[in-house]
Short mmCIF file of N, CA, C and O in Angstrom, two decimals:
data_model
loop_
_atom_site.label_atom_id
_atom_site.label_comp_id
_atom_site.label_asym_id
_atom_site.label_seq_id
_atom_site.Cartn_x
_atom_site.Cartn_y
_atom_site.Cartn_z
N UNK A 1 59.79 63.15 -34.28
CA UNK A 1 60.29 62.32 -35.32
C UNK A 1 59.17 61.80 -36.20
O UNK A 1 58.00 61.94 -35.90
N UNK A 2 59.64 61.16 -37.26
CA UNK A 2 58.67 60.72 -38.25
C UNK A 2 57.86 59.53 -37.76
O UNK A 2 56.73 59.33 -38.17
N UNK A 3 58.39 58.71 -36.84
CA UNK A 3 57.66 57.56 -36.28
C UNK A 3 56.47 58.02 -35.46
O UNK A 3 55.38 57.43 -35.53
N UNK A 4 56.67 59.09 -34.67
CA UNK A 4 55.55 59.63 -33.88
C UNK A 4 54.46 60.21 -34.79
O UNK A 4 53.26 60.07 -34.52
N UNK A 5 54.94 60.87 -35.85
CA UNK A 5 53.97 61.45 -36.79
C UNK A 5 53.20 60.36 -37.52
O UNK A 5 52.01 60.53 -37.82
N UNK A 6 53.81 59.24 -37.81
CA UNK A 6 53.13 58.13 -38.48
C UNK A 6 52.06 57.55 -37.56
O UNK A 6 50.93 57.25 -37.99
N UNK A 7 52.39 57.39 -36.26
CA UNK A 7 51.42 56.88 -35.30
C UNK A 7 50.26 57.87 -35.15
O UNK A 7 49.09 57.49 -35.11
N UNK A 8 50.61 59.14 -35.10
CA UNK A 8 49.58 60.18 -34.97
C UNK A 8 48.69 60.22 -36.21
O UNK A 8 47.47 60.36 -36.12
N UNK A 9 49.27 60.03 -37.39
CA UNK A 9 48.51 60.02 -38.64
C UNK A 9 47.58 58.80 -38.67
O UNK A 9 46.43 58.89 -39.13
N UNK A 10 48.10 57.66 -38.17
CA UNK A 10 47.28 56.45 -38.12
C UNK A 10 46.08 56.64 -37.19
O UNK A 10 44.95 56.27 -37.52
N UNK A 11 46.31 57.26 -36.03
CA UNK A 11 45.22 57.54 -35.09
C UNK A 11 44.20 58.48 -35.71
O UNK A 11 42.98 58.28 -35.58
N UNK A 12 44.71 59.50 -36.40
CA UNK A 12 43.83 60.47 -37.04
C UNK A 12 42.98 59.79 -38.12
O UNK A 12 41.78 60.03 -38.23
N UNK A 13 43.63 58.91 -38.91
CA UNK A 13 42.92 58.18 -39.95
C UNK A 13 41.86 57.27 -39.34
O UNK A 13 40.74 57.18 -39.85
N UNK A 14 42.16 56.59 -38.24
CA UNK A 14 41.19 55.74 -37.55
C UNK A 14 40.01 56.55 -37.02
O UNK A 14 38.86 56.11 -37.11
N UNK A 15 40.30 57.72 -36.47
CA UNK A 15 39.22 58.59 -35.98
C UNK A 15 38.32 59.04 -37.13
O UNK A 15 37.09 59.06 -37.00
N UNK A 16 38.93 59.36 -38.28
CA UNK A 16 38.15 59.79 -39.43
C UNK A 16 37.28 58.63 -39.94
O UNK A 16 36.10 58.81 -40.25
N UNK A 17 37.85 57.42 -40.00
CA UNK A 17 37.09 56.26 -40.44
C UNK A 17 35.93 55.95 -39.47
O UNK A 17 34.82 55.64 -39.90
N UNK A 18 36.20 56.09 -38.15
CA UNK A 18 35.16 55.87 -37.16
C UNK A 18 34.05 56.90 -37.31
O UNK A 18 32.86 56.57 -37.25
N UNK A 19 34.43 58.15 -37.55
CA UNK A 19 33.44 59.21 -37.74
C UNK A 19 32.63 58.96 -39.01
O UNK A 19 31.40 59.14 -39.02
N UNK A 20 33.30 58.50 -40.08
CA UNK A 20 32.58 58.17 -41.32
C UNK A 20 31.59 57.04 -41.09
O UNK A 20 30.45 57.09 -41.57
N UNK A 21 32.02 55.99 -40.38
CA UNK A 21 31.12 54.87 -40.09
C UNK A 21 29.91 55.33 -39.26
O UNK A 21 28.78 54.93 -39.53
N UNK A 22 30.18 56.18 -38.28
CA UNK A 22 29.10 56.70 -37.45
C UNK A 22 28.12 57.51 -38.30
O UNK A 22 26.90 57.36 -38.17
N UNK A 23 28.63 58.36 -39.17
CA UNK A 23 27.79 59.18 -40.02
C UNK A 23 26.97 58.31 -40.97
O UNK A 23 25.77 58.54 -41.18
N UNK A 24 27.62 57.29 -41.55
CA UNK A 24 26.89 56.38 -42.45
C UNK A 24 25.80 55.62 -41.71
O UNK A 24 24.70 55.44 -42.23
N UNK A 25 26.06 55.19 -40.49
CA UNK A 25 25.05 54.49 -39.70
C UNK A 25 23.88 55.43 -39.37
O UNK A 25 22.72 55.02 -39.41
N UNK A 26 24.22 56.68 -39.07
CA UNK A 26 23.18 57.66 -38.78
C UNK A 26 22.31 57.91 -40.01
O UNK A 26 21.08 57.94 -39.93
N UNK A 27 22.96 58.05 -41.18
CA UNK A 27 22.20 58.22 -42.42
C UNK A 27 21.35 57.00 -42.72
O UNK A 27 20.18 57.12 -43.15
N UNK A 28 21.89 55.81 -42.49
CA UNK A 28 21.14 54.58 -42.71
C UNK A 28 19.93 54.52 -41.79
O UNK A 28 18.82 54.17 -42.23
N UNK A 29 20.11 54.89 -40.54
CA UNK A 29 19.00 54.91 -39.58
C UNK A 29 17.92 55.90 -40.02
O UNK A 29 16.72 55.58 -40.00
N UNK A 30 18.33 57.08 -40.45
CA UNK A 30 17.36 58.09 -40.90
C UNK A 30 16.62 57.59 -42.14
O UNK A 30 15.40 57.71 -42.25
N UNK A 31 17.35 56.98 -43.06
CA UNK A 31 16.72 56.46 -44.28
C UNK A 31 15.74 55.34 -43.98
O UNK A 31 14.64 55.29 -44.54
N UNK A 32 16.13 54.41 -43.09
CA UNK A 32 15.23 53.31 -42.73
C UNK A 32 13.98 53.83 -42.01
O UNK A 32 12.88 53.34 -42.24
N UNK A 33 14.16 54.81 -41.14
CA UNK A 33 13.02 55.39 -40.43
C UNK A 33 12.06 56.05 -41.43
O UNK A 33 10.84 55.87 -41.34
N UNK A 34 12.61 56.78 -42.38
CA UNK A 34 11.77 57.43 -43.39
C UNK A 34 11.07 56.37 -44.25
O UNK A 34 9.88 56.51 -44.59
N UNK A 35 11.77 55.29 -44.59
CA UNK A 35 11.17 54.22 -45.39
C UNK A 35 10.03 53.55 -44.63
O UNK A 35 8.97 53.28 -45.20
N UNK A 36 10.24 53.27 -43.33
CA UNK A 36 9.18 52.66 -42.52
C UNK A 36 7.97 53.58 -42.44
O UNK A 36 6.82 53.13 -42.56
N UNK A 37 8.19 54.85 -42.24
CA UNK A 37 7.09 55.82 -42.15
C UNK A 37 6.34 55.90 -43.48
O UNK A 37 5.11 55.92 -43.50
N UNK A 38 7.08 55.90 -44.57
CA UNK A 38 6.45 55.93 -45.90
C UNK A 38 5.63 54.67 -46.13
O UNK A 38 4.52 54.73 -46.67
N UNK A 39 6.16 53.52 -45.72
CA UNK A 39 5.43 52.26 -45.87
C UNK A 39 4.14 52.29 -45.07
O UNK A 39 3.08 51.87 -45.56
N UNK A 40 4.20 52.81 -43.84
CA UNK A 40 2.99 52.92 -43.02
C UNK A 40 1.95 53.81 -43.70
O UNK A 40 0.77 53.50 -43.73
N UNK A 41 2.41 54.94 -44.25
CA UNK A 41 1.49 55.87 -44.90
C UNK A 41 0.87 55.24 -46.16
O UNK A 41 -0.33 55.43 -46.43
N UNK A 42 1.67 54.50 -46.91
CA UNK A 42 1.14 53.85 -48.12
C UNK A 42 0.09 52.82 -47.74
O UNK A 42 -0.97 52.74 -48.37
N UNK A 43 0.34 52.03 -46.71
CA UNK A 43 -0.63 51.03 -46.27
C UNK A 43 -1.90 51.70 -45.75
O UNK A 43 -3.02 51.23 -46.04
N UNK A 44 -1.73 52.78 -44.99
CA UNK A 44 -2.90 53.50 -44.47
C UNK A 44 -3.74 54.06 -45.61
O UNK A 44 -4.97 53.96 -45.61
N UNK A 45 -3.06 54.61 -46.62
CA UNK A 45 -3.77 55.14 -47.78
C UNK A 45 -4.50 54.02 -48.53
O UNK A 45 -5.64 54.21 -48.97
N UNK A 46 -3.87 52.88 -48.67
CA UNK A 46 -4.50 51.74 -49.34
C UNK A 46 -5.74 51.27 -48.58
O UNK A 46 -6.79 51.01 -49.19
N UNK A 47 -5.63 51.20 -47.26
CA UNK A 47 -6.78 50.79 -46.45
C UNK A 47 -7.92 51.79 -46.59
O UNK A 47 -9.08 51.41 -46.74
N UNK A 48 -7.59 53.08 -46.55
CA UNK A 48 -8.62 54.10 -46.70
C UNK A 48 -9.28 54.05 -48.08
O UNK A 48 -10.49 54.24 -48.21
N UNK A 49 -8.48 53.77 -49.12
CA UNK A 49 -9.06 53.65 -50.46
C UNK A 49 -10.02 52.47 -50.53
O UNK A 49 -11.07 52.55 -51.15
N UNK A 50 -9.65 51.35 -49.89
CA UNK A 50 -10.53 50.18 -49.89
C UNK A 50 -11.82 50.48 -49.14
O UNK A 50 -12.90 50.09 -49.59
N UNK A 51 -11.70 51.15 -48.00
CA UNK A 51 -12.90 51.51 -47.25
C UNK A 51 -13.79 52.42 -48.08
O UNK A 51 -15.02 52.27 -48.10
N UNK A 52 -13.18 53.38 -48.76
CA UNK A 52 -13.95 54.31 -49.58
C UNK A 52 -14.63 53.58 -50.74
O UNK A 52 -15.81 53.84 -51.02
N UNK A 53 -13.92 52.67 -51.38
CA UNK A 53 -14.54 51.94 -52.48
C UNK A 53 -15.67 51.07 -51.96
O UNK A 53 -16.72 50.94 -52.61
N UNK A 54 -15.50 50.48 -50.79
CA UNK A 54 -16.59 49.70 -50.19
C UNK A 54 -17.79 50.59 -49.89
O UNK A 54 -18.93 50.18 -50.06
N UNK A 55 -17.52 51.81 -49.42
CA UNK A 55 -18.60 52.74 -49.14
C UNK A 55 -19.36 53.07 -50.42
O UNK A 55 -20.59 53.08 -50.44
N UNK A 56 -18.63 53.33 -51.51
CA UNK A 56 -19.29 53.67 -52.76
C UNK A 56 -20.04 52.48 -53.35
O UNK A 56 -21.02 52.66 -54.07
N UNK A 57 -19.59 51.27 -53.04
CA UNK A 57 -20.31 50.08 -53.50
C UNK A 57 -21.54 49.86 -52.63
O UNK A 57 -22.63 49.57 -53.14
N UNK A 58 -21.39 50.00 -51.32
CA UNK A 58 -22.48 49.71 -50.39
C UNK A 58 -23.54 50.79 -50.34
O UNK A 58 -24.70 50.50 -50.10
N UNK A 59 -23.17 52.05 -50.57
CA UNK A 59 -24.11 53.15 -50.41
C UNK A 59 -25.33 53.01 -51.32
O UNK A 59 -26.46 53.14 -50.85
N UNK A 60 -25.14 52.75 -52.62
CA UNK A 60 -26.35 52.59 -53.47
C UNK A 60 -27.21 51.41 -53.03
O UNK A 60 -28.44 51.48 -53.10
N UNK A 61 -26.57 50.34 -52.57
CA UNK A 61 -27.34 49.19 -52.10
C UNK A 61 -28.17 49.56 -50.89
O UNK A 61 -29.35 49.22 -50.80
N UNK A 62 -27.54 50.27 -49.94
CA UNK A 62 -28.27 50.68 -48.75
C UNK A 62 -29.39 51.65 -49.10
O UNK A 62 -30.49 51.57 -48.56
N UNK A 63 -29.11 52.56 -50.02
CA UNK A 63 -30.12 53.54 -50.42
C UNK A 63 -31.30 52.86 -51.11
O UNK A 63 -32.46 53.15 -50.82
N UNK A 64 -31.00 51.92 -52.01
CA UNK A 64 -32.10 51.23 -52.70
C UNK A 64 -32.88 50.34 -51.73
O UNK A 64 -34.11 50.24 -51.84
N UNK A 65 -32.21 49.72 -50.78
CA UNK A 65 -32.92 48.92 -49.79
C UNK A 65 -33.83 49.80 -48.95
O UNK A 65 -34.97 49.43 -48.65
N UNK A 66 -33.33 50.98 -48.58
CA UNK A 66 -34.14 51.89 -47.77
C UNK A 66 -35.37 52.35 -48.55
O UNK A 66 -36.49 52.39 -48.00
N UNK A 67 -35.19 52.67 -49.84
CA UNK A 67 -36.36 53.10 -50.62
C UNK A 67 -37.33 51.94 -50.81
O UNK A 67 -38.55 52.14 -50.79
N UNK A 68 -36.81 50.71 -51.00
CA UNK A 68 -37.69 49.54 -51.11
C UNK A 68 -38.47 49.33 -49.81
O UNK A 68 -39.67 49.06 -49.84
N UNK A 69 -37.78 49.48 -48.69
CA UNK A 69 -38.43 49.31 -47.38
C UNK A 69 -39.53 50.35 -47.20
O UNK A 69 -40.63 50.03 -46.71
N UNK A 70 -39.24 51.59 -47.59
CA UNK A 70 -40.27 52.64 -47.50
C UNK A 70 -41.46 52.33 -48.40
O UNK A 70 -42.62 52.54 -48.01
N UNK A 71 -41.19 51.83 -49.62
CA UNK A 71 -42.29 51.49 -50.54
C UNK A 71 -43.13 50.37 -49.97
O UNK A 71 -44.38 50.39 -50.07
N UNK A 72 -42.50 49.38 -49.36
CA UNK A 72 -43.25 48.28 -48.75
C UNK A 72 -44.11 48.80 -47.61
O UNK A 72 -45.28 48.43 -47.47
N UNK A 73 -43.54 49.70 -46.79
CA UNK A 73 -44.31 50.27 -45.68
C UNK A 73 -45.51 51.05 -46.21
O UNK A 73 -46.61 50.97 -45.65
N UNK A 74 -45.32 51.80 -47.29
CA UNK A 74 -46.44 52.55 -47.87
C UNK A 74 -47.50 51.59 -48.40
O UNK A 74 -48.71 51.80 -48.20
N UNK A 75 -47.07 50.52 -49.07
CA UNK A 75 -48.04 49.54 -49.59
C UNK A 75 -48.82 48.86 -48.46
O UNK A 75 -50.03 48.67 -48.57
N UNK A 76 -48.13 48.52 -47.39
CA UNK A 76 -48.81 47.89 -46.25
C UNK A 76 -49.82 48.86 -45.66
O UNK A 76 -50.96 48.49 -45.35
N UNK A 77 -49.41 50.12 -45.51
CA UNK A 77 -50.31 51.14 -44.96
C UNK A 77 -51.52 51.34 -45.87
O UNK A 77 -52.66 51.46 -45.40
N UNK A 78 -51.28 51.37 -47.17
CA UNK A 78 -52.38 51.53 -48.13
C UNK A 78 -53.35 50.35 -48.04
O UNK A 78 -54.58 50.55 -48.05
N UNK A 79 -52.83 49.14 -47.95
CA UNK A 79 -53.70 47.96 -47.83
C UNK A 79 -54.52 48.01 -46.55
O UNK A 79 -55.71 47.68 -46.55
N UNK A 80 -53.90 48.43 -45.45
CA UNK A 80 -54.63 48.54 -44.19
C UNK A 80 -55.76 49.57 -44.31
O UNK A 80 -56.88 49.34 -43.85
N UNK A 81 -55.45 50.72 -44.92
CA UNK A 81 -56.47 51.74 -45.09
C UNK A 81 -57.59 51.26 -46.01
O UNK A 81 -58.77 51.53 -45.74
N UNK A 82 -57.24 50.53 -47.08
CA UNK A 82 -58.27 49.98 -47.97
C UNK A 82 -59.15 48.99 -47.23
O UNK A 82 -60.39 49.00 -47.39
N UNK A 83 -58.54 48.12 -46.45
CA UNK A 83 -59.32 47.15 -45.69
C UNK A 83 -60.26 47.84 -44.69
O UNK A 83 -61.42 47.45 -44.53
N UNK A 84 -59.75 48.88 -44.05
CA UNK A 84 -60.57 49.64 -43.10
C UNK A 84 -61.73 50.32 -43.82
O UNK A 84 -62.88 50.28 -43.35
N UNK A 85 -61.44 50.91 -44.97
CA UNK A 85 -62.49 51.58 -45.75
C UNK A 85 -63.54 50.57 -46.22
O UNK A 85 -64.76 50.83 -46.17
N UNK A 86 -63.07 49.40 -46.68
CA UNK A 86 -64.04 48.37 -47.11
C UNK A 86 -64.88 47.89 -45.94
O UNK A 86 -66.09 47.61 -46.09
N UNK A 87 -64.28 47.77 -44.78
CA UNK A 87 -65.02 47.33 -43.61
C UNK A 87 -66.12 48.35 -43.26
O UNK A 87 -67.26 47.99 -43.03
N UNK A 88 -65.76 49.65 -43.26
CA UNK A 88 -66.76 50.69 -43.00
C UNK A 88 -67.85 50.69 -44.07
O UNK A 88 -69.04 50.85 -43.78
N UNK A 89 -67.47 50.49 -45.31
CA UNK A 89 -68.44 50.44 -46.40
C UNK A 89 -69.41 49.26 -46.20
O UNK A 89 -70.62 49.41 -46.36
N UNK A 90 -68.83 48.11 -45.79
CA UNK A 90 -69.64 46.92 -45.54
C UNK A 90 -70.61 47.17 -44.39
O UNK A 90 -71.80 46.83 -44.47
N UNK A 91 -70.12 47.79 -43.33
CA UNK A 91 -70.98 48.08 -42.17
C UNK A 91 -72.07 49.05 -42.57
O UNK A 91 -73.24 48.90 -42.18
N UNK A 92 -71.73 50.04 -43.37
CA UNK A 92 -72.72 51.02 -43.82
C UNK A 92 -73.79 50.34 -44.67
O UNK A 92 -75.00 50.59 -44.51
N UNK A 93 -73.38 49.44 -45.57
CA UNK A 93 -74.36 48.72 -46.39
C UNK A 93 -75.25 47.85 -45.54
O UNK A 93 -76.48 47.77 -45.76
N UNK A 94 -74.69 47.17 -44.56
CA UNK A 94 -75.49 46.34 -43.67
C UNK A 94 -76.51 47.19 -42.90
O UNK A 94 -77.67 46.81 -42.74
N UNK A 95 -76.06 48.34 -42.46
CA UNK A 95 -76.95 49.25 -41.72
C UNK A 95 -78.09 49.73 -42.63
O UNK A 95 -79.25 49.76 -42.20
N UNK A 96 -77.74 50.12 -43.86
CA UNK A 96 -78.78 50.58 -44.79
C UNK A 96 -79.75 49.48 -45.15
O UNK A 96 -80.96 49.71 -45.26
N UNK A 97 -79.21 48.26 -45.32
CA UNK A 97 -80.10 47.16 -45.69
C UNK A 97 -81.01 46.78 -44.51
O UNK A 97 -82.15 46.40 -44.71
N UNK A 98 -80.51 46.92 -43.30
CA UNK A 98 -81.37 46.63 -42.12
C UNK A 98 -82.42 47.69 -41.95
O UNK A 98 -83.51 47.43 -41.46
N UNK A 99 -82.13 48.95 -42.37
CA UNK A 99 -83.12 50.03 -42.29
C UNK A 99 -84.23 49.82 -43.32
O UNK A 99 -85.38 50.15 -43.06
N UNK A 100 -83.86 49.27 -44.48
CA UNK A 100 -84.84 49.06 -45.55
C UNK A 100 -85.74 47.86 -45.24
O UNK A 100 -86.90 47.83 -45.63
N UNK A 101 -85.17 46.88 -44.61
CA UNK A 101 -85.90 45.66 -44.45
C UNK A 101 -86.65 45.54 -43.19
O UNK A 101 -87.69 45.77 -42.78
#
């Protein structure tokens, strides 16, 4: 009879609505998961860009400091060698003057 068919149609409609809700929830879950993953990747990329920009800012400073440090070491070494040479020259002059006198 038509009453049984109406009940059956109502059940079928409820099943279809439940399936639609389930599908929509699944799509929502997939979309949110993709959005979270994209957000993580964007933040990671931003952090890497900041690190890279810091590297490009710091690298010339480190390089110039290293060259300055090397120049200072060379100057110190040169001064030590000059002092040593002057000391030997002084000793040589003293020796020559003692030989003459």
